[in-house]
PDB file of C-alpha atoms in Angstrom:
ATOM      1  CA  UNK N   5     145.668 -33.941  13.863  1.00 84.00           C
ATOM      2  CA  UNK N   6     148.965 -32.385  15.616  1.00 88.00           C
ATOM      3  CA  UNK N   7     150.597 -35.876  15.730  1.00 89.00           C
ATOM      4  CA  UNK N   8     149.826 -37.133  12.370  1.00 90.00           C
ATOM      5  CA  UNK N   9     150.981 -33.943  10.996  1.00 90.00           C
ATOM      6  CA  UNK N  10     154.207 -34.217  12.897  1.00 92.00           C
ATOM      7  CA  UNK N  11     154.632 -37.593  11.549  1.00 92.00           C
ATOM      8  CA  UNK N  12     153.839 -36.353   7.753  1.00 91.00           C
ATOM      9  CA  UNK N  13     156.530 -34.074   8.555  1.00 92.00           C
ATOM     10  CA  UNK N  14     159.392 -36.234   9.637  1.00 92.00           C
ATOM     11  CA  UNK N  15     158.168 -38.525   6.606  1.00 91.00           C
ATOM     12  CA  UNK N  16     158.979 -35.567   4.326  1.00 91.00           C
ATOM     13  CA  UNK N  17     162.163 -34.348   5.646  1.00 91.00           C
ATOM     14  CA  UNK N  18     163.335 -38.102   6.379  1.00 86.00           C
ATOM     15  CA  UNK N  19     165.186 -37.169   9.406  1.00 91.00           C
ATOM     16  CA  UNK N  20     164.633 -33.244  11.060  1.00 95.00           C
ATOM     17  CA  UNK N  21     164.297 -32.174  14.584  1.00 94.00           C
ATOM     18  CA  UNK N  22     161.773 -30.905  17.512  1.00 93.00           C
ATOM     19  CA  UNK N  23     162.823 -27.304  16.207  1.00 93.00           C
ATOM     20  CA  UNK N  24     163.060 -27.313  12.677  1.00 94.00           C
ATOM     21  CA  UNK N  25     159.525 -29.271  13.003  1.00 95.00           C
ATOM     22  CA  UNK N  26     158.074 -26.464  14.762  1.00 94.00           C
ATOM     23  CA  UNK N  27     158.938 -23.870  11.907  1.00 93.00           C
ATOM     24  CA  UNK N  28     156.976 -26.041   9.658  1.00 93.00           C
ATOM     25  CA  UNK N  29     154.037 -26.997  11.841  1.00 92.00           C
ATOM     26  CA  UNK N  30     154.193 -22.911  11.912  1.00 92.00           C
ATOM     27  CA  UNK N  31     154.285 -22.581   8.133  1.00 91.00           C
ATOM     28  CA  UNK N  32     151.877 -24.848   7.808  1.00 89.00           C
ATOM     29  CA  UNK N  33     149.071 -22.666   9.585  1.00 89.00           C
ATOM     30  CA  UNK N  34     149.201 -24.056  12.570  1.00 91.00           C
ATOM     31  CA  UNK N  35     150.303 -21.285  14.461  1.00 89.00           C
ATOM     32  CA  UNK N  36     152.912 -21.151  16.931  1.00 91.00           C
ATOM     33  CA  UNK N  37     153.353 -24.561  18.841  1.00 92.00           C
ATOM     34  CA  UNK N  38     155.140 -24.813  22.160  1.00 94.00           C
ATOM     35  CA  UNK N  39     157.942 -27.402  22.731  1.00 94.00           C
ATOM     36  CA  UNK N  40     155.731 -28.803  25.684  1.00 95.00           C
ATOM     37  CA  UNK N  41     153.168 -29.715  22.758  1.00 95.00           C
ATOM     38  CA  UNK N  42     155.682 -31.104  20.380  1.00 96.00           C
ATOM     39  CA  UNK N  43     157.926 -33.496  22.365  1.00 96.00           C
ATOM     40  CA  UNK N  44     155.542 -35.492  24.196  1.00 95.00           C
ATOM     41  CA  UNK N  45     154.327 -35.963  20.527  1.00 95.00           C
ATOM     42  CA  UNK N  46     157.440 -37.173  19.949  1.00 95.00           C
ATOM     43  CA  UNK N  47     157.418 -39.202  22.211  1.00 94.00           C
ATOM     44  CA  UNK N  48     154.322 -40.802  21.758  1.00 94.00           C
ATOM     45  CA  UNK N  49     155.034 -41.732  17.857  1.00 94.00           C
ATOM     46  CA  UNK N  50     158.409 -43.368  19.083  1.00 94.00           C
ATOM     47  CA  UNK N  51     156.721 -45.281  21.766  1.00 92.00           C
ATOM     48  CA  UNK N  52     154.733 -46.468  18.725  1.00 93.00           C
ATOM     49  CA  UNK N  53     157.616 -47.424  16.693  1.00 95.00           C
ATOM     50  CA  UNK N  54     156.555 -45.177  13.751  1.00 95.00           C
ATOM     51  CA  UNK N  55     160.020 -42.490  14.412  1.00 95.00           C
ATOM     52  CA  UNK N  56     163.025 -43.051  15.921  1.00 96.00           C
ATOM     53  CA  UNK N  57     165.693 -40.404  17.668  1.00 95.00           C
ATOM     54  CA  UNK N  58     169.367 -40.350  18.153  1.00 94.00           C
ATOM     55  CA  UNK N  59     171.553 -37.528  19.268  1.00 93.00           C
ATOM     56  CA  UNK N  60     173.615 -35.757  17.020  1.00 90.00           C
ATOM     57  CA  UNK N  61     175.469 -32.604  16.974  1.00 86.00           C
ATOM     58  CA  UNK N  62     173.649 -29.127  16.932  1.00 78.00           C
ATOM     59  CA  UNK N  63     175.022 -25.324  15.912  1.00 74.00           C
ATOM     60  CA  UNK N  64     176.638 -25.209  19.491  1.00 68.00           C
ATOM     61  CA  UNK N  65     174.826 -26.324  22.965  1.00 74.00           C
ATOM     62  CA  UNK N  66     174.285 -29.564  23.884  1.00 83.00           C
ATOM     63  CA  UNK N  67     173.395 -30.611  20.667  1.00 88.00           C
ATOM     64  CA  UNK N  68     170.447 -31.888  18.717  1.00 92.00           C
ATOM     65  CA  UNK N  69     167.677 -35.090  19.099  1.00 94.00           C
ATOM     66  CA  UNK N  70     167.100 -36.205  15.323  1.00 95.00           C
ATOM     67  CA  UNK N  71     164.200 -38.227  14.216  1.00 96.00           C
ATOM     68  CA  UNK N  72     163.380 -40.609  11.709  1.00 95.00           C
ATOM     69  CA  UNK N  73     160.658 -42.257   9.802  1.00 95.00           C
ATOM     70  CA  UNK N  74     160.953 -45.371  10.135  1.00 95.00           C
ATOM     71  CA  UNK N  75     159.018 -48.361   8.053  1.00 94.00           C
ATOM     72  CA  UNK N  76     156.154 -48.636  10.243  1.00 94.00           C
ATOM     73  CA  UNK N  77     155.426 -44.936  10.517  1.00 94.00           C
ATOM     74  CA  UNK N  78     155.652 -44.631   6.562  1.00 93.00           C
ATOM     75  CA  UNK N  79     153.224 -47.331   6.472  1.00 94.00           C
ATOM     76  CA  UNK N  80     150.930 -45.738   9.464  1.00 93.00           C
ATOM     77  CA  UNK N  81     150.949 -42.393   7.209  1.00 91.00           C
ATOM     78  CA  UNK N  82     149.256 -44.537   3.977  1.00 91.00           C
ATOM     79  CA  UNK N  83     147.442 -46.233   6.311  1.00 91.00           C
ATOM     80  CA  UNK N  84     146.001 -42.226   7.572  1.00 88.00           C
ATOM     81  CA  UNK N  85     145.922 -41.165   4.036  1.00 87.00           C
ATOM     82  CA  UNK N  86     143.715 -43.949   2.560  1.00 89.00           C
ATOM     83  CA  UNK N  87     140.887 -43.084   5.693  1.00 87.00           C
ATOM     84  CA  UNK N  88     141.332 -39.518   4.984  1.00 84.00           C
ATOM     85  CA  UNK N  89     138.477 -39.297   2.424  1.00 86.00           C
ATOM     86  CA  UNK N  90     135.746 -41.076   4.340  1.00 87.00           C
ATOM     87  CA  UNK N  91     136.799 -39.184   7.532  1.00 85.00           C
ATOM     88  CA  UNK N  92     136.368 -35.681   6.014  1.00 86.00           C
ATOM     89  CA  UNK N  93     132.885 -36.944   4.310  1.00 88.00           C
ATOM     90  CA  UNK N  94     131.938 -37.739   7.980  1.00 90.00           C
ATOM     91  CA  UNK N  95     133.011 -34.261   9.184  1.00 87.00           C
ATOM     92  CA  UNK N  96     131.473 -32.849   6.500  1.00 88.00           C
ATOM     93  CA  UNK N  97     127.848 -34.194   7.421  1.00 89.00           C
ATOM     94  CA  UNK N  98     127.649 -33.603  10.515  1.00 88.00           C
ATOM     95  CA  UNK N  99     128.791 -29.843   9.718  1.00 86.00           C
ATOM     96  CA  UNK N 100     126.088 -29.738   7.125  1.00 88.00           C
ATOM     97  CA  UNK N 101     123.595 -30.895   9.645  1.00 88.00           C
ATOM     98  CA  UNK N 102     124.714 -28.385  12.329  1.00 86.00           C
ATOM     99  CA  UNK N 103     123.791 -26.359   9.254  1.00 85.00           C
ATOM    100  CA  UNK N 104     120.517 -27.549   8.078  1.00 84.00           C
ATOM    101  CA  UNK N 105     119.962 -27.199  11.863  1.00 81.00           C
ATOM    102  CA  UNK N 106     120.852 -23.808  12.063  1.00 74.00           C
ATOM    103  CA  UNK N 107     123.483 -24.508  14.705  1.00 67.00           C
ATOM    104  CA  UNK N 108     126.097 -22.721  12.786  1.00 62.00           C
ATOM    105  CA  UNK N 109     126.732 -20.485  10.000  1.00 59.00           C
TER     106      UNK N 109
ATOM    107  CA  UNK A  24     182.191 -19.908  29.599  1.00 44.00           C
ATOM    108  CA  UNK A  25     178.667 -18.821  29.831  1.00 51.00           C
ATOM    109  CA  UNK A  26     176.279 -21.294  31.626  1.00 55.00           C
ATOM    110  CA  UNK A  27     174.195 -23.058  29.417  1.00 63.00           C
ATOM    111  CA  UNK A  28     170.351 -22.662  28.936  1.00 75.00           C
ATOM    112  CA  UNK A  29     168.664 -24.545  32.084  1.00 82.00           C
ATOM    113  CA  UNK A  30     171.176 -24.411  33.881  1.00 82.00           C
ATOM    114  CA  UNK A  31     170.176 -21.086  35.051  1.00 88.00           C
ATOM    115  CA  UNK A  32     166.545 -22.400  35.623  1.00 91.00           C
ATOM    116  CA  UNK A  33     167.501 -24.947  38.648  1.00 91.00           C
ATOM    117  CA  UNK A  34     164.558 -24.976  40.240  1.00 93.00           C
ATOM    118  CA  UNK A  35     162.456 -25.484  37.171  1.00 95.00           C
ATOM    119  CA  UNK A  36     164.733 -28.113  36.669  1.00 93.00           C
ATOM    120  CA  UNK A  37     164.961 -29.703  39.662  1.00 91.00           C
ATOM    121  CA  UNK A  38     161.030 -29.599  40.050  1.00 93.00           C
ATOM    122  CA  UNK A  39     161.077 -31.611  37.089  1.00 94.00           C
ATOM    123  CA  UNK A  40     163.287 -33.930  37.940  1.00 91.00           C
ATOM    124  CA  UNK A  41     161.949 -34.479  41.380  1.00 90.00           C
ATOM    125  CA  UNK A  42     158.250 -34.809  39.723  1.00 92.00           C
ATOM    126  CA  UNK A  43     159.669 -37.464  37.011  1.00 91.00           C
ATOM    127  CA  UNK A  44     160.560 -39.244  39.689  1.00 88.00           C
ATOM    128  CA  UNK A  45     157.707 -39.161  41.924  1.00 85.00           C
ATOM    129  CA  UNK A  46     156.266 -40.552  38.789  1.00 86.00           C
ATOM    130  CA  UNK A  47     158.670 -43.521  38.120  1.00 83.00           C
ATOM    131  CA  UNK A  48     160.545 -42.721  34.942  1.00 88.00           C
ATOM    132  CA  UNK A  49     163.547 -44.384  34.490  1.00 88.00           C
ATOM    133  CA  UNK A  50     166.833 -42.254  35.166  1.00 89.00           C
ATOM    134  CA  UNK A  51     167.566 -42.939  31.791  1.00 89.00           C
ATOM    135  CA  UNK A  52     164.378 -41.213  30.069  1.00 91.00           C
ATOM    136  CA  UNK A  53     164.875 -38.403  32.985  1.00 92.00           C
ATOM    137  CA  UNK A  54     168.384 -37.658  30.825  1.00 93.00           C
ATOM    138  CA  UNK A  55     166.826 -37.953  27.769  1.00 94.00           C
ATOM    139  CA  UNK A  56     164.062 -35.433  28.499  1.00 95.00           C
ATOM    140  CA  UNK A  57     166.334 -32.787  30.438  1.00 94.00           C
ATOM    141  CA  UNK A  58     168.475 -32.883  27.265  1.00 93.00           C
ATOM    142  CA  UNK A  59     165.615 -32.167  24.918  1.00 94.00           C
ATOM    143  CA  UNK A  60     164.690 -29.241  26.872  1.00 95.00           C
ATOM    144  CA  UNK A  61     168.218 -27.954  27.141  1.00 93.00           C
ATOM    145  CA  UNK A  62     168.280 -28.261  23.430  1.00 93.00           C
ATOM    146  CA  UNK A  63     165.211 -26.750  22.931  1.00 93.00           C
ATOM    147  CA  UNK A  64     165.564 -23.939  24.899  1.00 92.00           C
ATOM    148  CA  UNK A  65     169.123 -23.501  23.810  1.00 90.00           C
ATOM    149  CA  UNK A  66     167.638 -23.306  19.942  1.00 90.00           C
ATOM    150  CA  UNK A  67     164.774 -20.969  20.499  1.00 90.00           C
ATOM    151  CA  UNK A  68     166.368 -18.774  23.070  1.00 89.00           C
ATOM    152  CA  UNK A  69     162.909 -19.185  25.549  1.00 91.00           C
ATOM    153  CA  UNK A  70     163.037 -19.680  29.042  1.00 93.00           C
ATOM    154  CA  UNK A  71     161.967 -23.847  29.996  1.00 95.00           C
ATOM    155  CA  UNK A  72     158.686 -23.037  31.970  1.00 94.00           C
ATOM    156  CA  UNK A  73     157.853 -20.372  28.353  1.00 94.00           C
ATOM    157  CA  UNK A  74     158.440 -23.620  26.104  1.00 95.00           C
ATOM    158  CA  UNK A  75     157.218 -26.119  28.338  1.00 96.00           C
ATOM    159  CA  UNK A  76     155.062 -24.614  31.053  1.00 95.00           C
ATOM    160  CA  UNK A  77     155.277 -25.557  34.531  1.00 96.00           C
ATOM    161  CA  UNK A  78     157.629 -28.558  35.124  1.00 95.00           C
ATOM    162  CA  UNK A  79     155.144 -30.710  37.004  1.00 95.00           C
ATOM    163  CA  UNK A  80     152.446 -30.286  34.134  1.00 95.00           C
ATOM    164  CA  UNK A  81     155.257 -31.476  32.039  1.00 96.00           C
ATOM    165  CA  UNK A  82     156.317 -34.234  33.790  1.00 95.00           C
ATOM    166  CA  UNK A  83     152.749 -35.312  33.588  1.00 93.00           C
ATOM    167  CA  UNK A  84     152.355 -35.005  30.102  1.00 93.00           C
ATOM    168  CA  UNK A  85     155.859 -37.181  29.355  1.00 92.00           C
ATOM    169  CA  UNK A  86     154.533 -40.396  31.337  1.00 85.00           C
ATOM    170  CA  UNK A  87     154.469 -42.595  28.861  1.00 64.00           C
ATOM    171  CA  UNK A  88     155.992 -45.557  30.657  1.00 55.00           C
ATOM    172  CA  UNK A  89     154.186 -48.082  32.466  1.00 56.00           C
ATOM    173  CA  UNK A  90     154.900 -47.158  36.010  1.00 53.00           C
ATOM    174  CA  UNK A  91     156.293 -50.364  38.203  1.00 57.00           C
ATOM    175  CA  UNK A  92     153.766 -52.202  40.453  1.00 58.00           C
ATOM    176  CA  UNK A  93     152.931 -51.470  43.798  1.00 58.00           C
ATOM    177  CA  UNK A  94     155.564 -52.651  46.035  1.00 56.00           C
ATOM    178  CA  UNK A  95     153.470 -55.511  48.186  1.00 52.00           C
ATOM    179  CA  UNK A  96     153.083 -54.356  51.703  1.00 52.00           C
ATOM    180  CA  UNK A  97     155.480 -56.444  53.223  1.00 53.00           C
ATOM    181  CA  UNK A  98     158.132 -55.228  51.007  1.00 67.00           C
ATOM    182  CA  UNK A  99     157.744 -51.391  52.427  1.00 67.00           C
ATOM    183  CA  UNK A 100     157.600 -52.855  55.519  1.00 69.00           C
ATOM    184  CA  UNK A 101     160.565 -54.480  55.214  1.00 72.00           C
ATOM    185  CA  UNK A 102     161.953 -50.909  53.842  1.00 72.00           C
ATOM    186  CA  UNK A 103     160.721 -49.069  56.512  1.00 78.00           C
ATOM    187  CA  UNK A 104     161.857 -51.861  59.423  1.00 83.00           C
ATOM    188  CA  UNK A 105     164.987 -53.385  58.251  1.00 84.00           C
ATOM    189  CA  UNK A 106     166.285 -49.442  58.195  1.00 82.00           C
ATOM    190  CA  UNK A 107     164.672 -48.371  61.380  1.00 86.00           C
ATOM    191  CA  UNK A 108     165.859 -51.256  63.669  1.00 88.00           C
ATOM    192  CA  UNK A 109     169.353 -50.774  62.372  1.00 88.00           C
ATOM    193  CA  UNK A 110     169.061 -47.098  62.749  1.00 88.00           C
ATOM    194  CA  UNK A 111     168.237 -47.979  66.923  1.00 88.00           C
ATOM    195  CA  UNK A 112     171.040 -50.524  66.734  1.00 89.00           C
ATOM    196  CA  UNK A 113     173.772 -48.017  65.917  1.00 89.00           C
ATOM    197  CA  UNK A 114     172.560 -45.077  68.260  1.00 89.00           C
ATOM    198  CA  UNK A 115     172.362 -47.360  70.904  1.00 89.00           C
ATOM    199  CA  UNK A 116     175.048 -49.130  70.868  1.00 90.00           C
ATOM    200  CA  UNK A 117     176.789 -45.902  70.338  1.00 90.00           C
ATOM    201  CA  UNK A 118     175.360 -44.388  73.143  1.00 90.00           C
ATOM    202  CA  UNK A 119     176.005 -47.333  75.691  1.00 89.00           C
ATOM    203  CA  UNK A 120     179.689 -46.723  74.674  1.00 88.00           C
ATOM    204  CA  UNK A 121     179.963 -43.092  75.101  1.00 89.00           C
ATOM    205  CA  UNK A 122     178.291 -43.761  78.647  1.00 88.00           C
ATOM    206  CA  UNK A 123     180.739 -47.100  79.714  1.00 86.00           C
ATOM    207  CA  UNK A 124     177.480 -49.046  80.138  1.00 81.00           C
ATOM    208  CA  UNK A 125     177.896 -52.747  79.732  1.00 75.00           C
ATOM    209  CA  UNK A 126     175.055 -53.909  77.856  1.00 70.00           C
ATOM    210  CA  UNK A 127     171.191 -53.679  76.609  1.00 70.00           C
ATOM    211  CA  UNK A 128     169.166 -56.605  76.736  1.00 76.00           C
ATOM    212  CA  UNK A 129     172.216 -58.937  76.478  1.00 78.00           C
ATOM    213  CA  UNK A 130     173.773 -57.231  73.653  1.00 80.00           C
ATOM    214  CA  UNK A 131     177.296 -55.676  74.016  1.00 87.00           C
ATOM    215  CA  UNK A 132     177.637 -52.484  73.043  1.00 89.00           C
ATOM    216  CA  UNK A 133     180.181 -52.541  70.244  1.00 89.00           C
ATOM    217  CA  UNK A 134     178.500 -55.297  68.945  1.00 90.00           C
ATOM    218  CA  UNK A 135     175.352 -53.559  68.623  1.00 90.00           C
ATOM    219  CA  UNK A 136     177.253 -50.616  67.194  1.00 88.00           C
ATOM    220  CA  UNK A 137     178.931 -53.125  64.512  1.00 90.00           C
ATOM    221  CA  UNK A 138     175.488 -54.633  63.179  1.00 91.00           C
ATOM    222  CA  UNK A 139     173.524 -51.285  63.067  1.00 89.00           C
ATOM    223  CA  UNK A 140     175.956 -49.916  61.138  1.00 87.00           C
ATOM    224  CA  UNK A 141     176.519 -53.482  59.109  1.00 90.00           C
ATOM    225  CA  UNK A 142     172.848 -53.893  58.294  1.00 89.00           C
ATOM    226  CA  UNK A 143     172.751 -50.144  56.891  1.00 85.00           C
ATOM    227  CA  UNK A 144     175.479 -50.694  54.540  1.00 84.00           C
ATOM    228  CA  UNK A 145     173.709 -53.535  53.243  1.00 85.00           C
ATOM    229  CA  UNK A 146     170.188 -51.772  53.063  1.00 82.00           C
ATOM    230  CA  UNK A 147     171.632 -48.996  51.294  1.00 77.00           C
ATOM    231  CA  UNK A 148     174.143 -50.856  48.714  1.00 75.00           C
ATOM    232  CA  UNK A 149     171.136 -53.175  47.641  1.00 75.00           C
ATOM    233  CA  UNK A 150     169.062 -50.008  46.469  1.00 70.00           C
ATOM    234  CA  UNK A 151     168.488 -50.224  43.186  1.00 69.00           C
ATOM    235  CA  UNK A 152     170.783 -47.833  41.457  1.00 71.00           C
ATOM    236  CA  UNK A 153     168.746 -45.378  38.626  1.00 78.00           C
ATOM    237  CA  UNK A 154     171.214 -42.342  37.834  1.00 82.00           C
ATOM    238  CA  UNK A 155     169.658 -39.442  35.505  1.00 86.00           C
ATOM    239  CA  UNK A 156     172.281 -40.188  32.850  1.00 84.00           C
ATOM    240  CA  UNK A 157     173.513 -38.086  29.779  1.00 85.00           C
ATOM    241  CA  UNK A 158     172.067 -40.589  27.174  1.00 86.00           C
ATOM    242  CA  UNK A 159     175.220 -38.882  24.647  1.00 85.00           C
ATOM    243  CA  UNK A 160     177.793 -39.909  27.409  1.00 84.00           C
ATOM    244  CA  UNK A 161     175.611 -42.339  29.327  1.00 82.00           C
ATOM    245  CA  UNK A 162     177.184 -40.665  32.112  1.00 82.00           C
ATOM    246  CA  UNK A 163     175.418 -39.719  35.158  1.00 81.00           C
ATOM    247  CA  UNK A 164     173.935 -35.886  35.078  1.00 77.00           C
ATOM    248  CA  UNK A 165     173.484 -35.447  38.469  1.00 68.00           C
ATOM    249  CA  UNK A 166     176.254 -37.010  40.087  1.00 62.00           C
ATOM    250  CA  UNK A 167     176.680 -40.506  40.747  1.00 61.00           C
ATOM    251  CA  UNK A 168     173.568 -41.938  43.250  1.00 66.00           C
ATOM    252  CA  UNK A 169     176.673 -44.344  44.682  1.00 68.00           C
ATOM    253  CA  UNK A 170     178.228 -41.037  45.704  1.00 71.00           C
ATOM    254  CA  UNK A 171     175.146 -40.049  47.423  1.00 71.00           C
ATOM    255  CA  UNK A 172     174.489 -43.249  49.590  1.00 73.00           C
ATOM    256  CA  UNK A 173     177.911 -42.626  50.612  1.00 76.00           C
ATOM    257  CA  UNK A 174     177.268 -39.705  51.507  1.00 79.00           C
ATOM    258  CA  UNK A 175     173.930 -40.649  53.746  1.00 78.00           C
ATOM    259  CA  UNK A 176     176.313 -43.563  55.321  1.00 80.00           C
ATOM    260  CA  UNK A 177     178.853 -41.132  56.282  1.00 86.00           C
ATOM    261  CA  UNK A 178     176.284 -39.063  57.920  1.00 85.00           C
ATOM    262  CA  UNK A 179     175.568 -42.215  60.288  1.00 85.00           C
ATOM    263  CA  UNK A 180     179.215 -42.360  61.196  1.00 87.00           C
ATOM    264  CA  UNK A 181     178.569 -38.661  61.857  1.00 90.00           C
ATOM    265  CA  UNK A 182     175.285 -39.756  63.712  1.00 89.00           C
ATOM    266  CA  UNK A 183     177.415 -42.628  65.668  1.00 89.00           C
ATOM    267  CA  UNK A 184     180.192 -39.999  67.360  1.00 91.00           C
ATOM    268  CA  UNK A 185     177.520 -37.701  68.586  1.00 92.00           C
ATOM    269  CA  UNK A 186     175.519 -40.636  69.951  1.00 90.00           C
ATOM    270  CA  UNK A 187     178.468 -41.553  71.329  1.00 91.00           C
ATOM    271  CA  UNK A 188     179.713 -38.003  72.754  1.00 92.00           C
ATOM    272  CA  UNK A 189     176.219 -38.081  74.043  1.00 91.00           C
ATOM    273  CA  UNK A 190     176.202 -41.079  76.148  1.00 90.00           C
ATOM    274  CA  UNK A 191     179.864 -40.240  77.273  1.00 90.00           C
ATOM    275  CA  UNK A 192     178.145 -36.520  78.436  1.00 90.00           C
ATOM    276  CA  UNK A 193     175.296 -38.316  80.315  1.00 87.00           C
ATOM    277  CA  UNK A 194     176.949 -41.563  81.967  1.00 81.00           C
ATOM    278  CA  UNK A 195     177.088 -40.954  86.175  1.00 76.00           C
TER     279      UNK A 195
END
């Protein structure tokens, strides 16, 4: 869920930052993610060609690692968004049996 | 000039380093990742092991290279040998000079001297060289690994003259 929001992320803001993705991962609800969380994210989804990073300059230090969507990752995210549906239906039965069961509330 | 960021972690640092290592990451991606957390922390203000946690658990976490196949068993023994007899070679032959002593098992000293030393050189040039490099610069981080075998040869010319002071304090 982390890494495919990640992804939706860089999608959106075309080319951002482990930072700046952080403070909307935040915004987004979920809560406050470390940088050992994020970058081996990272760089998992440009092992899998679907980002790629370059160096660039930051607001002093030793600058900033920028990512990018690139075609395969904007084609991964449709790819995510067309199973969403049927994967939340799925989730949603077995919740309602855990229900039905009395499992949970 | 103030220091930056991780550079006042060293050991947290170095721990990573060494544990990227163990784990066969290129030097390359060892730059790369040290940069990102300099960056990071640099951003966010956070000591490394608050962002990241404990270096080795990172390291762990960043594998994401194939690591290189087992050496065959020959090879190490090759690396362990090759080393070791040329080690014996130099203290020897160094030793048999210090004490005047003609030769060991045919060999003269100098000459064992000159092919200890010779077949060091040569095991230590042909190590593969893997510097953790600045991937802005491409630069090495670290300092150059060259400079360190260097270093570790000049330490068996070092070795050499105290094998040699040695056999000169012992000889009758």
């Amino acid at each position: 869920m982390l890494s495919q929001s990640a992804l939706a992320i860089v999608a959106a803001e075309n080319t951002t930052y482990g930072y700046q993705i952080l403070q909307r991962l935040e915004r987004a609800g979920f809560g406050k993610i470390k940088g050992g969380t994020l970058y081996p994210i990272l760089a998992r989804l440009e092992a899998e060609g679907w980002i790629t990073s370059s160096w660039g300059e930051g607001e002093g230090g030793p600058g900033r690692k920028f990512v990018s969507i690139t075609d395969a990752g904007r084609e991964e995210i449709a790819h995510r968004r067309s199973e969403w549906p049927g994967f939340a239906e799925v989730i949603d039965n077995l919740w309602t049996d855990a229900i039905k069961r009395d499992t949970i509330t | 000039m103030t220091a930056p960021p991780l550079a006042q972690y060293p050991k947290w640092r170095d721990d990573l380093i060494l544990a990227l290592r163990v784990k066969n990451v290129p030097g390359d991606q060892i730059g790369d990742i040290l940069l990102e957390v300099e960056s990071h922390v640099t951003e966010t203000g956070e000591s490394p092991e608050e962002a990241f946690g404990k270096a080795k658990d990172y390291a762990a976490s960043r594998v994401v290279v194939k690591p290189d196949p087992p050496e065959e068993d020959m090879d190490l023994v090759a690396q362990i040998l090759i080393p070791g007899i040329g080690g014996f070679l130099l203290a020897t032959g160094a030793f048999d000079l210090g004490a005047g002593q003609d030769s060991w098992a045919g060999w003269r000293p100098w000459l064992m001297l000159i092919a200890g030393f010779a077949i060091m050189v040569v095991t230590f040039l042909r190590l593969p060289v893997d510097d953790v490099r600045d991937p802005r610069s491409n630069s090495p981080i670290l300092g150059s690994q060259r400079q360190f075998i260097l270093i570790i040869l000049g330490s068996f010319v070092i070795a050499a003259v105290l094998m040699f002071w040695l056999g000169w304090l012992i000889a009758p």
